[in-house]
mmCIF file of C-alpha atoms in Angstrom:
data_model
loop_
_atom_site.group_PDB
_atom_site.id
_atom_site.type_symbol
_atom_site.label_atom_id
_atom_site.label_comp_id
_atom_site.label_asym_id
_atom_site.label_seq_id
_atom_site.Cartn_x
_atom_site.Cartn_y
_atom_site.Cartn_z
ATOM 1 C CA MET D 926 225.127 46.265 -85.044
ATOM 2 C CA ASP D 927 226.906 42.592 -83.831
ATOM 3 C CA GLY D 928 226.723 40.925 -86.203
ATOM 4 C CA VAL D 929 223.859 42.582 -88.432
ATOM 5 C CA VAL D 930 224.626 42.532 -92.646
ATOM 6 C CA MET D 931 223.215 46.594 -93.687
ATOM 7 C CA SER D 932 222.554 46.433 -96.837
ATOM 8 C CA SER D 933 223.338 49.673 -99.496
ATOM 9 C CA GLU D 934 219.917 51.639 -98.216
ATOM 10 C CA GLU D 935 220.879 51.846 -94.823
ATOM 11 C CA LYS D 936 224.423 52.177 -95.440
ATOM 12 C CA ARG D 937 223.790 55.607 -97.506
ATOM 13 C CA THR D 938 221.467 56.647 -94.854
ATOM 14 C CA TRP D 939 223.204 56.433 -92.426
ATOM 15 C CA ILE D 940 225.971 58.064 -94.254
ATOM 16 C CA MET D 941 223.650 61.074 -95.315
ATOM 17 C CA GLY D 942 222.146 61.264 -91.546
ATOM 18 C CA LEU D 943 225.854 61.264 -89.994
ATOM 19 C CA VAL D 944 226.791 63.819 -93.144
ATOM 20 C CA ALA D 945 224.078 66.343 -92.455
ATOM 21 C CA VAL D 946 224.421 65.851 -88.461
ATOM 22 C CA GLY D 947 228.312 66.854 -88.928
ATOM 23 C CA GLY D 948 227.693 69.368 -91.591
ATOM 24 C CA TYR D 949 225.653 71.177 -89.180
ATOM 25 C CA LEU D 950 228.281 71.525 -86.570
ATOM 26 C CA THR D 951 230.583 72.390 -88.663
ATOM 27 C CA TYR D 952 228.265 75.527 -89.535
ATOM 28 C CA LEU D 953 227.630 75.868 -86.460
ATOM 29 C CA VAL D 954 231.242 75.841 -85.285
ATOM 30 C CA ILE D 955 231.869 77.916 -87.730
ATOM 31 C CA LEU D 956 229.046 81.040 -86.540
ATOM 32 C CA LEU D 957 229.246 81.043 -83.265
ATOM 33 C CA SER D 958 233.431 81.330 -83.718
ATOM 34 C CA ALA D 959 233.633 84.278 -84.801
ATOM 35 C CA GLY D 960 233.403 86.324 -81.623
ATOM 36 C CA ALA D 961 230.810 88.810 -83.609
ATOM 37 C CA PRO D 962 226.752 88.790 -82.476
ATOM 38 C CA LEU D 963 224.477 86.397 -84.835
ATOM 39 C CA PRO D 964 222.940 89.086 -86.832
ATOM 40 C CA GLU D 965 226.312 90.136 -88.096
ATOM 41 C CA VAL D 966 228.273 87.741 -89.168
ATOM 42 C CA ASP D 967 229.093 86.625 -92.850
ATOM 43 C CA TYR D 968 227.393 83.568 -92.701
ATOM 44 C CA VAL D 969 226.761 83.375 -96.844
ATOM 45 C CA PRO D 970 230.843 81.520 -97.444
ATOM 46 C CA ALA D 971 229.999 79.560 -94.020
ATOM 47 C CA MET D 972 227.132 78.132 -95.157
ATOM 48 C CA LEU D 973 228.082 77.669 -98.944
ATOM 49 C CA TRP D 974 230.751 75.725 -98.202
ATOM 50 C CA THR D 975 229.319 73.266 -95.549
ATOM 51 C CA ILE D 976 226.958 72.635 -97.344
ATOM 52 C CA GLY D 977 229.034 71.741 -100.620
ATOM 53 C CA GLY D 978 231.951 70.287 -98.305
ATOM 54 C CA ALA D 979 229.174 67.744 -96.704
ATOM 55 C CA ILE D 980 228.251 67.416 -100.918
ATOM 56 C CA LEU D 981 231.183 66.343 -101.167
ATOM 57 C CA VAL D 982 231.945 63.938 -97.924
ATOM 58 C CA SER D 983 228.513 63.075 -98.890
ATOM 59 C CA ILE D 984 229.474 61.647 -102.689
ATOM 60 C CA VAL D 985 232.693 60.376 -101.609
ATOM 61 C CA LEU D 986 231.185 58.030 -99.133
ATOM 62 C CA ASN D 987 229.372 56.805 -100.554
ATOM 63 C CA ILE D 988 231.720 55.907 -103.686
ATOM 64 C CA VAL D 989 233.428 54.494 -101.036
ATOM 65 C CA VAL D 990 230.216 52.232 -99.551
ATOM 66 C CA GLY D 991 230.229 50.894 -103.279
ATOM 67 C CA ILE D 992 233.498 49.708 -103.802
ATOM 68 C CA PHE D 993 233.400 47.515 -100.952
ATOM 69 C CA THR D 994 229.740 46.878 -100.995
ATOM 70 C CA PRO D 995 229.094 43.478 -103.344
ATOM 71 C CA ARG D 996 226.492 44.348 -106.453
ATOM 72 C CA ALA D 997 224.271 41.819 -105.261
ATOM 73 C CA GLY D 998 223.568 43.582 -102.121
ATOM 74 C CA ALA D 999 223.178 46.858 -104.055
ATOM 75 C CA THR D 1000 219.617 46.515 -105.332
ATOM 76 C CA LYS D 1001 216.888 49.038 -104.234
ATOM 77 C CA ASP D 1002 213.598 45.840 -103.323
ATOM 78 C CA GLN D 1003 209.836 46.638 -103.044
ATOM 79 C CA ARG D 1004 210.771 47.222 -98.967
ATOM 80 C CA ASP D 1005 213.323 49.497 -99.918
ATOM 81 C CA ARG D 1006 211.797 51.760 -101.188
ATOM 82 C CA GLU D 1007 208.189 52.017 -99.410
ATOM 83 C CA ILE D 1008 210.263 52.593 -96.607
ATOM 84 C CA TYR D 1009 212.807 54.847 -98.229
ATOM 85 C CA GLN D 1010 209.244 56.568 -99.359
ATOM 86 C CA THR D 1011 207.515 56.881 -95.895
ATOM 87 C CA SER D 1012 211.005 58.503 -94.799
ATOM 88 C CA GLU D 1013 210.568 60.968 -96.755
ATOM 89 C CA ARG D 1014 206.954 62.270 -96.345
ATOM 90 C CA ILE D 1015 208.336 61.461 -92.527
ATOM 91 C CA GLY D 1016 211.002 64.020 -92.989
ATOM 92 C CA GLN D 1017 209.227 66.534 -94.810
ATOM 93 C CA SER D 1018 207.453 67.520 -91.836
ATOM 94 C CA PHE D 1019 210.285 69.770 -90.811
ATOM 95 C CA LEU D 1020 210.805 71.510 -94.216
ATOM 96 C CA VAL D 1021 206.997 72.551 -94.124
ATOM 97 C CA ILE D 1022 207.623 73.954 -90.731
ATOM 98 C CA GLY D 1023 210.537 76.152 -91.540
ATOM 99 C CA GLY D 1024 209.060 76.998 -94.689
ATOM 100 C CA VAL D 1025 206.205 79.035 -92.705
ATOM 101 C CA VAL D 1026 208.695 79.751 -90.274
ATOM 102 C CA ALA D 1027 210.776 81.547 -92.936
ATOM 103 C CA MET D 1028 207.648 83.129 -93.941
ATOM 104 C CA LEU D 1029 206.460 85.238 -90.853
ATOM 105 C CA LEU D 1030 210.130 86.027 -90.184
ATOM 106 C CA ALA D 1031 209.827 87.535 -93.635
ATOM 107 C CA MET D 1032 206.887 89.135 -92.897
ATOM 108 C CA PHE D 1033 208.201 91.397 -89.598
ATOM 109 C CA GLU D 1034 210.908 91.887 -91.686
ATOM 110 C CA LEU D 1035 213.687 89.848 -89.469
ATOM 111 C CA GLY D 1036 216.093 89.764 -91.417
ATOM 112 C CA TYR D 1037 217.953 87.541 -94.053
ATOM 113 C CA PHE D 1038 220.642 86.004 -91.078
ATOM 114 C CA TRP D 1039 217.117 84.392 -89.653
ATOM 115 C CA ILE D 1040 215.216 83.334 -92.334
ATOM 116 C CA ALA D 1041 217.994 81.656 -94.494
ATOM 117 C CA ASN D 1042 219.393 79.674 -91.160
ATOM 118 C CA VAL D 1043 215.781 78.356 -89.965
ATOM 119 C CA LEU D 1044 215.738 76.798 -93.696
ATOM 120 C CA TYR D 1045 218.903 75.291 -93.289
ATOM 121 C CA LEU D 1046 218.156 74.129 -89.801
ATOM 122 C CA CYS D 1047 214.694 73.081 -90.800
ATOM 123 C CA PHE D 1048 216.524 71.371 -94.456
ATOM 124 C CA VAL D 1049 218.780 69.368 -91.542
ATOM 125 C CA LEU D 1050 216.552 68.782 -89.702
ATOM 126 C CA SER D 1051 214.249 66.968 -91.768
ATOM 127 C CA ALA D 1052 217.545 64.691 -93.456
ATOM 128 C CA ILE D 1053 217.935 63.264 -89.678
ATOM 129 C CA LEU D 1054 214.204 62.674 -88.911
ATOM 130 C CA SER D 1055 213.987 60.916 -92.507
ATOM 131 C CA CYS D 1056 217.048 58.791 -91.848
ATOM 132 C CA THR D 1057 215.971 58.170 -88.091
ATOM 133 C CA ALA D 1058 212.134 56.973 -89.946
ATOM 134 C CA ARG D 1059 214.401 55.289 -91.805
ATOM 135 C CA ILE D 1060 216.821 53.437 -89.970
ATOM 136 C CA ILE D 1061 214.553 52.371 -87.767
ATOM 137 C CA ALA D 1062 212.410 51.130 -90.315
ATOM 138 C CA TYR D 1063 215.552 48.028 -91.198
ATOM 139 C CA ARG D 1064 216.048 47.504 -87.424
ATOM 140 C CA ARG D 1065 212.883 47.067 -86.024
ATOM 141 C CA GLY D 1066 210.679 46.185 -89.290
ATOM 142 C CA PHE D 1067 208.235 47.690 -91.541
ATOM 143 C CA GLN D 1068 204.484 47.218 -91.891
ATOM 144 C CA SER D 1069 203.522 48.923 -95.292
ATOM 145 C CA TRP D 1070 200.166 50.404 -95.586
#
């Protein structure tokens, strides 16, 4: 990224992607360090705290970036809106996959732990895929259809 100026939207995308990864990795570390079989781990507090923490970190980082970003670079143009919409549609594929897998897990009564964790993982994967598509569009160009 030598000498490349990022728009505020691209900066927000990087924040969202990195916070999603960091939050989920934190959750996994908490889960795996519990020392019990996964379905027996009290996952709800860890999940709620890492999701809440990720939201808080994202808000703080966006405020900090907003303070140091010139107002002229903070406006969204048509290209930003199209990139956002396209990347969100791309990322939503994991939400559909997560919903279907969670439904199957519920049908086979495999437990709340697995259902909640599949949904959480798919939300994170959706955010990562969406952010990745958005960053690629900003870096390599975007062809609106």
